[in-house]
Amino acid sequence: MEITKLTALQTAAAIRQKTLTAPEALEASLEAIGATGEAVNAYITVCAGQARERAQQVQAKIEAGVLTSPLAGVPVAVKDNICTKGVRTTCASKILGDFTPFYNATVIERLEAAGAVIIGKCNMDEFAMGSTSETSYYGPTKNPWDLSRVPGGSSGGAAAAVAALQAPIALGSDTGGSIRQPASYCGVTGFKPTYGTVSRYGLIAYASSLDQIGPIARDADDCAAMMDVIRGKDDRDGTSLTVDQGSLLDAVRATESLKGMRVALPAQCFEREGLDGRVADAVRTTAGIMEELGAQVQTVDLDFLDYVIPAYYIIAAAEASSNLSRFDGVKYGMRAEEYGDLTDLYKKTRSEGFGDEVKKRILLGTFVLSSGYYDAYYRKALQVKAIIKERFDRLFERFDLILTPTAPATAPILGESLADPLKMYLSDIFTVSVNIAGLPGISIPCGFDGAGMPIGAQMIGQRLQEATVLGAAHAVQRLTDYHTRTPEVKA
Amino acid sequence: MNWEIVMGLEVHVELATKTKIFCSCTTQFGGAPNTHCCPVCTGMPGTLPVLNRKVLEYAVKAGVALGCEITRYNKFDRKNYFYPDLPKAYQISQLYLPFARDGAVEIACAPGLTKTIRIHEIHMEEDAGKLVHSAYGEASFPDYNRCGVPLIEIVSEPDFRSAQEVLAYLAKLKSTFEYLGISDVKMEEGSMRADVNLSVRPAGSQALGTRTEMKNINSFKSIERAIAYESARQIEVIESGGSVIQETRRWDENKGKTFSMRSKEDAQDYRYFPEPDIPPIEISDEMLEKIRACQPEFADQKAARYVEEYGLSEADAKIIVASVRMASLFEDTVALCGNPKEVRYWLLGEVLYFINDRGMTLSDFRLDAQSFAAFVKIAASERINRRGAKKLFEAMIFADHPLDLEAYIRENDLEQVDDAQLIREAVRAVIAENPKTVEQYKNGVTKVAGFLVGQTIKRLSGKAKPETVNRIIAQELAKL
Amino acid sequence: MQITRELVEYVADLSRICLDGASEEKMERELGAVIEYMEVLNALDTDGVEPLSHVFQVTNVMREDAVAPSSPREDILAGAPEATGQTFVVPRTLE
């Protein structure tokens, strides 16, 4: 048995069936990190000691029959913007380099209650601002399929860890595509839940109205199992929703055909400048598979695509400028070595502590909220948000699912994107509108380009239709094997 | 030239909820620094606010009481600025949709004269922390216990023309919130704070002058001083050919002056935007009806009723209703003993004397409606005279533990003497012992009879019923 | 919308971020490009559209007014770059 190639559900099943133990599963992941960790740089912190201790306890509880969750004993990698009690949480920023929370994010509490073993904290773009994981203060993460390429971002570390078999499953966060796009670039499955489905308590906010935590895994079933663990109303998050608590995993596994499912294929997502033809072809092939499974696929018009990126960047930057103001060198994190008065302390700390992309978005956000510009930018963006939501709502009256490429192209070479920020922003064009409208979306591997880099297909559902989205992904994955392929990491 | 002062008020009132507005930390005043804190109110990364239901309820109660239109669809907004007393670097407040608007408050500005002060809006927000400054040295020390204590800010229109009006308005707000039970309204503890926007203009002019905003005024007394100082300062600036700068000025209690705060403060650009972490708040018809239905009887209505129902003078009624506790003690006691005049006598005579004379408060006395009513019944009876009653009353209100009134009367022999025979003997003895006085009386100085009454009562250890003594003295003197 | 050096400086000051000469120029250029790009929104007619701040029609999420224990002060202060045993420490704020 190649332990690291097991999915999360298979790992847990093997532990339940006593062919594997939680400590053994953990050691397998730690070994993989030992072998390829430095080359991929998927983790900022590996908490081997705590994880080993925890794996022992979990194993004992599984044996005692106390822990029966479908993910009990599974090692989980966690993006480093999710607070873990006693384990430093950096957001890949210098400013939080020594920040160790004394509280857990709600998702961490839920993971631990379900018997998961947190193995480490994953690299990312600083404060989740980026699409390549290159803006990390702790160095860029590399794509396990080709170390000269980026893994995508901002949850690049989490996606790379799963792709490089350094963890069977991970938690990422998605503000404009930060789970789906790196999943696509790394050939794994990433699910962004409906806004409000998973508690944001303990997720260090980038853009509060768009952020959502979700799983990155080998397949849709693992994503569903993880969702069953982490989702649900949380009294500490006012935006968390009370939703049906039935098992998503059961619903997803029961999806064998897509008979009667109406799938929309937005024309604008398949013919546009900068779109890689092989990406479009691979996603069309996925559409064909869905038709084979009984779905009715129809091309539709999605005319607002040109507006989604500006609206997204205005809203996200505005909220970020406010959310990141608390990093001021007073209560936690770093403080500049030398400073004069209070204002100087603030300015030096923030100027030394934040990287350029973060500073740029803070400035952009401050600008769009500032006196005299609010109406023209921020208010306008909220109006566009209303229009986007309404258009999606109308589309979902006629369709159950929208199928698009996850990103216009496969993973770029390191350094290419940062040279052209606008181009990097455009790599999110298919993903950001999902966050603006609060919809659930998944990226599944659907092929490879000429360079052998993975291509991802994105499926989008109406709000709270997680079962539809995950079910469709499950059904497609039953007929394809892209998600089972793993890269040979050349360490 | 004659100048007119024009003022508007921004009053912050701390709501008396048990917990903070967005987390479950206690709002208790004081406490060692940073001990009433949690990750939420100290703005730790990843934490989120969740609104306290009671805050909304209290706020809407205030809005209804001040005659405001209640906003049915409410949102919170973030007000962004950096300061070490604000751990998130934004204050959660309401800009775009304040929960109450367009209210009005009637104030008495001179005897028999009322004036309406218009309320522009009221919004909910969180308090900031406190900065302690070292006596020397170069540091300040943030204490976040106060962070997140719920506030409402009541913004008036510029309707005030004198310090008296301002004070009357503040007293009215204080009384209203006390009757609503939504705030302690103690200026000294900072649970009520007023910022005064003040400008001056030539009398008769309709245009508004340039205003300054005075902050840090923390007592009724200093408001009056601050207004006097600032208006004089502005008049002097203008009369000497200068012009008033629009700015925030800090009132310095010790120096009795206002000082310009850095003008940078005024250039602040707060970048308000809707708070994404808090879903909108809808106030239903049902909630509003419920709140309207349980608005209490406020001071003015109460005072009018006391005059009407209990026959109190307007002045007495006003004194009683000035304090919620005194009013409820008064009403509860009257309900139990049915004797408003007697209750008024002891409350306004004895209790108020101690309050005014010794700076005590109502809670310093052992005084509940049950025992007060029992006492009033005894005091109003023939069993005890005023002197005995006073002794009994003081014993009761200063007792360490509830006083057994009957036992006290027995032990101290306070029961009134109304035995004609006994009194007559005493009167005769007093007449015999005071021939000079009797002589004066015979010579027409009849007021000396009072002295003889006093002597007789004293002879009977103060327990004789004064009416009987009077009657018998008159009879005995007539016989001479 | 022309992004000027003054505007970048103003916004940087509001954000409490200082940019040295070289990065100020870069920031001016990049911000200018991004903001120019944002202007495609002007092509969209949004007259009469109510701005949408919260995507869900969820309202009135509130908690009860019940006290829970506060955190130990050591924890609150543990991450502070500078603290006494009781409070955080900042440069003096009063003149």
Short mmCIF file of C-alpha atoms in Angstrom, two decimals, chain A residues 98-99 102 194-196 209 233 235 237-241 306-311 313-314 319 329-335 339-343 345-348 350-351 354 356-357 359-360 362-364 366-367 370-371 373 376-377 379-387 389 391 418 421-422 425-426 429 435-438 463-464, chain C residues 1-4 7-20 23-24 26-63 70-83 87-93:
data_model
loop_
_atom_site.label_atom_id
_atom_site.label_comp_id
_atom_site.label_asym_id
_atom_site.label_seq_id
_atom_site.Cartn_x
_atom_site.Cartn_y
_atom_site.Cartn_z
CA ASP A 98 6.02 35.41 15.35
CA PHE A 99 2.26 35.45 15.84
CA PHE A 102 -4.09 31.46 21.78
CA THR A 194 -21.40 28.89 -0.53
CA TYR A 195 -20.58 32.06 1.41
CA GLY A 196 -21.68 31.51 5.00
CA SER A 209 -17.59 39.56 2.32
CA LYS A 233 -23.73 27.40 11.91
CA ASP A 235 -22.38 31.46 16.86
CA ASP A 237 -19.58 34.22 12.97
CA GLY A 238 -22.61 36.40 12.29
CA THR A 239 -22.43 35.62 8.58
CA SER A 240 -22.51 31.86 9.06
CA LEU A 241 -25.73 30.25 7.91
CA ASP A 306 -15.59 42.14 -18.33
CA TYR A 307 -16.81 43.80 -15.14
CA VAL A 308 -16.05 41.10 -12.61
CA ILE A 309 -12.34 41.74 -12.15
CA PRO A 310 -12.61 45.49 -11.49
CA ALA A 311 -15.59 45.01 -9.17
CA TYR A 313 -10.55 44.20 -6.87
CA ILE A 314 -12.37 47.27 -5.62
CA GLU A 319 -12.19 45.49 2.81
CA GLY A 329 2.93 46.87 15.82
CA VAL A 330 0.99 47.34 19.04
CA LYS A 331 -0.88 44.16 20.02
CA TYR A 332 0.82 41.31 18.17
CA GLY A 333 3.22 40.61 15.38
CA MET A 334 6.32 42.59 14.56
CA ARG A 335 7.19 46.16 15.43
CA TYR A 339 10.79 54.59 15.38
CA GLY A 340 10.00 58.00 16.78
CA ASP A 341 6.44 58.92 17.65
CA LEU A 342 3.28 56.88 17.31
CA THR A 343 2.66 57.66 13.64
CA LEU A 345 5.81 53.48 14.71
CA TYR A 346 2.77 52.67 12.59
CA LYS A 347 4.36 53.68 9.32
CA LYS A 348 7.70 51.97 9.83
CA ARG A 350 3.65 48.51 8.31
CA SER A 351 6.15 49.52 5.64
CA PHE A 354 4.04 44.18 4.50
CA ASP A 356 4.64 45.18 -2.08
CA GLU A 357 1.49 43.43 -3.34
CA LYS A 359 0.84 47.48 0.24
CA LYS A 360 -0.52 48.06 -3.23
CA ILE A 362 -4.06 48.47 0.88
CA LEU A 363 -3.40 51.69 -1.00
CA LEU A 364 -5.93 50.78 -3.67
CA THR A 366 -7.84 53.12 0.89
CA PHE A 367 -8.19 55.10 -2.31
CA SER A 370 -11.53 57.78 0.52
CA SER A 371 -13.52 60.93 0.56
CA TYR A 373 -13.93 58.59 -4.57
CA ALA A 376 -17.32 56.39 -8.14
CA TYR A 377 -15.50 53.22 -7.11
CA ARG A 379 -20.40 52.16 -4.31
CA LYS A 380 -20.26 51.46 -8.03
CA ALA A 381 -18.61 48.09 -7.34
CA LEU A 382 -21.39 47.18 -4.90
CA GLN A 383 -23.91 48.02 -7.60
CA VAL A 384 -22.05 45.77 -10.02
CA LYS A 385 -22.11 43.11 -7.33
CA ALA A 386 -25.90 43.44 -7.20
CA ILE A 387 -26.08 43.07 -10.99
CA LYS A 389 -25.80 38.33 -8.31
CA ARG A 391 -27.66 37.70 -13.45
CA LEU A 418 4.53 39.48 -10.97
CA PRO A 421 0.14 42.44 -12.34
CA LEU A 422 -2.87 43.11 -14.53
CA TYR A 425 -5.44 39.70 -11.98
CA LEU A 426 -7.00 38.43 -15.21
CA ILE A 429 -11.55 36.06 -14.40
CA ASN A 435 -17.22 34.87 -4.74
CA ILE A 436 -19.03 38.07 -5.62
CA ALA A 437 -22.32 36.18 -5.82
CA GLY A 438 -21.49 33.91 -2.86
CA ARG A 463 -26.13 29.20 -3.42
CA LEU A 464 -26.41 26.26 -0.99
CA MET C 1 -8.77 59.43 -13.33
CA GLN C 2 -5.17 60.59 -13.19
CA ILE C 3 -3.19 59.19 -10.27
CA THR C 4 -0.85 61.88 -9.04
CA LEU C 7 -2.80 61.36 -4.26
CA VAL C 8 -0.48 58.40 -3.71
CA GLU C 9 1.11 60.24 -0.81
CA TYR C 10 -2.27 61.12 0.67
CA VAL C 11 -3.51 57.56 0.43
CA ALA C 12 -0.22 56.19 1.80
CA ASP C 13 -0.48 58.56 4.73
CA LEU C 14 -4.07 57.45 5.46
CA SER C 15 -2.87 53.84 5.29
CA ARG C 16 0.09 54.53 7.56
CA ILE C 17 2.48 53.20 4.98
CA CYS C 18 5.55 55.09 3.89
CA LEU C 19 6.94 54.66 0.42
CA ASP C 20 10.48 55.67 -0.30
CA SER C 23 8.71 52.45 -4.69
CA GLU C 24 6.52 55.52 -4.68
CA LYS C 26 6.41 52.21 -8.99
CA MET C 27 3.30 52.37 -6.84
CA GLU C 28 2.09 55.46 -8.65
CA ARG C 29 2.52 53.67 -11.96
CA GLU C 30 0.93 50.38 -10.91
CA LEU C 31 -1.93 51.95 -9.02
CA GLY C 32 -2.54 54.20 -11.98
CA ALA C 33 -2.75 51.19 -14.28
CA VAL C 34 -5.09 49.31 -11.97
CA ILE C 35 -7.35 52.29 -11.39
CA GLU C 36 -7.47 53.02 -15.08
CA TYR C 37 -8.49 49.42 -15.63
CA MET C 38 -11.24 49.80 -12.97
CA GLU C 39 -12.79 52.44 -15.15
CA VAL C 40 -14.34 49.85 -17.45
CA LEU C 41 -17.07 49.81 -14.81
CA ASN C 42 -18.14 53.23 -16.02
CA ALA C 43 -19.37 51.56 -19.20
CA LEU C 44 -21.99 49.73 -17.15
CA ASP C 45 -25.19 51.60 -16.44
CA THR C 46 -25.94 51.15 -12.75
CA ASP C 47 -28.51 53.91 -12.36
CA GLY C 48 -31.12 52.93 -9.85
CA VAL C 49 -29.30 49.75 -8.81
CA GLU C 50 -29.24 49.36 -5.04
CA PRO C 51 -25.64 48.64 -3.88
CA LEU C 52 -25.37 45.13 -2.44
CA SER C 53 -23.15 44.80 0.59
CA HIS C 54 -24.32 41.43 1.94
CA VAL C 55 -24.96 38.69 -0.56
CA PHE C 56 -27.34 36.76 1.66
CA GLN C 57 -30.70 38.06 2.75
CA VAL C 58 -29.90 36.98 6.28
CA THR C 59 -30.75 39.49 9.00
CA ASN C 60 -30.79 39.81 12.78
CA VAL C 61 -27.99 37.48 13.74
CA MET C 62 -27.54 38.35 17.39
CA ARG C 63 -26.32 36.83 20.63
CA SER C 70 -12.71 36.98 29.53
CA SER C 71 -9.29 35.70 28.44
CA PRO C 72 -6.34 35.52 30.81
CA ARG C 73 -4.40 38.75 30.57
CA GLU C 74 -1.15 36.85 29.89
CA ASP C 75 -2.75 35.55 26.70
CA ILE C 76 -4.02 38.96 25.62
CA LEU C 77 -0.57 40.46 26.08
CA ALA C 78 1.50 37.44 25.01
CA GLY C 79 1.99 38.53 21.41
CA ALA C 80 2.66 42.20 22.11
CA PRO C 81 6.02 43.50 20.85
CA GLU C 82 6.14 45.60 24.01
CA ALA C 83 4.05 45.22 27.15
CA THR C 87 -0.88 46.77 29.40
CA PHE C 88 0.48 47.23 25.93
CA VAL C 89 3.01 50.01 25.45
CA VAL C 90 3.03 52.67 22.73
CA PRO C 91 4.89 55.95 22.28
CA ARG C 92 3.24 58.69 24.29
CA THR C 93 0.09 59.96 22.62
#
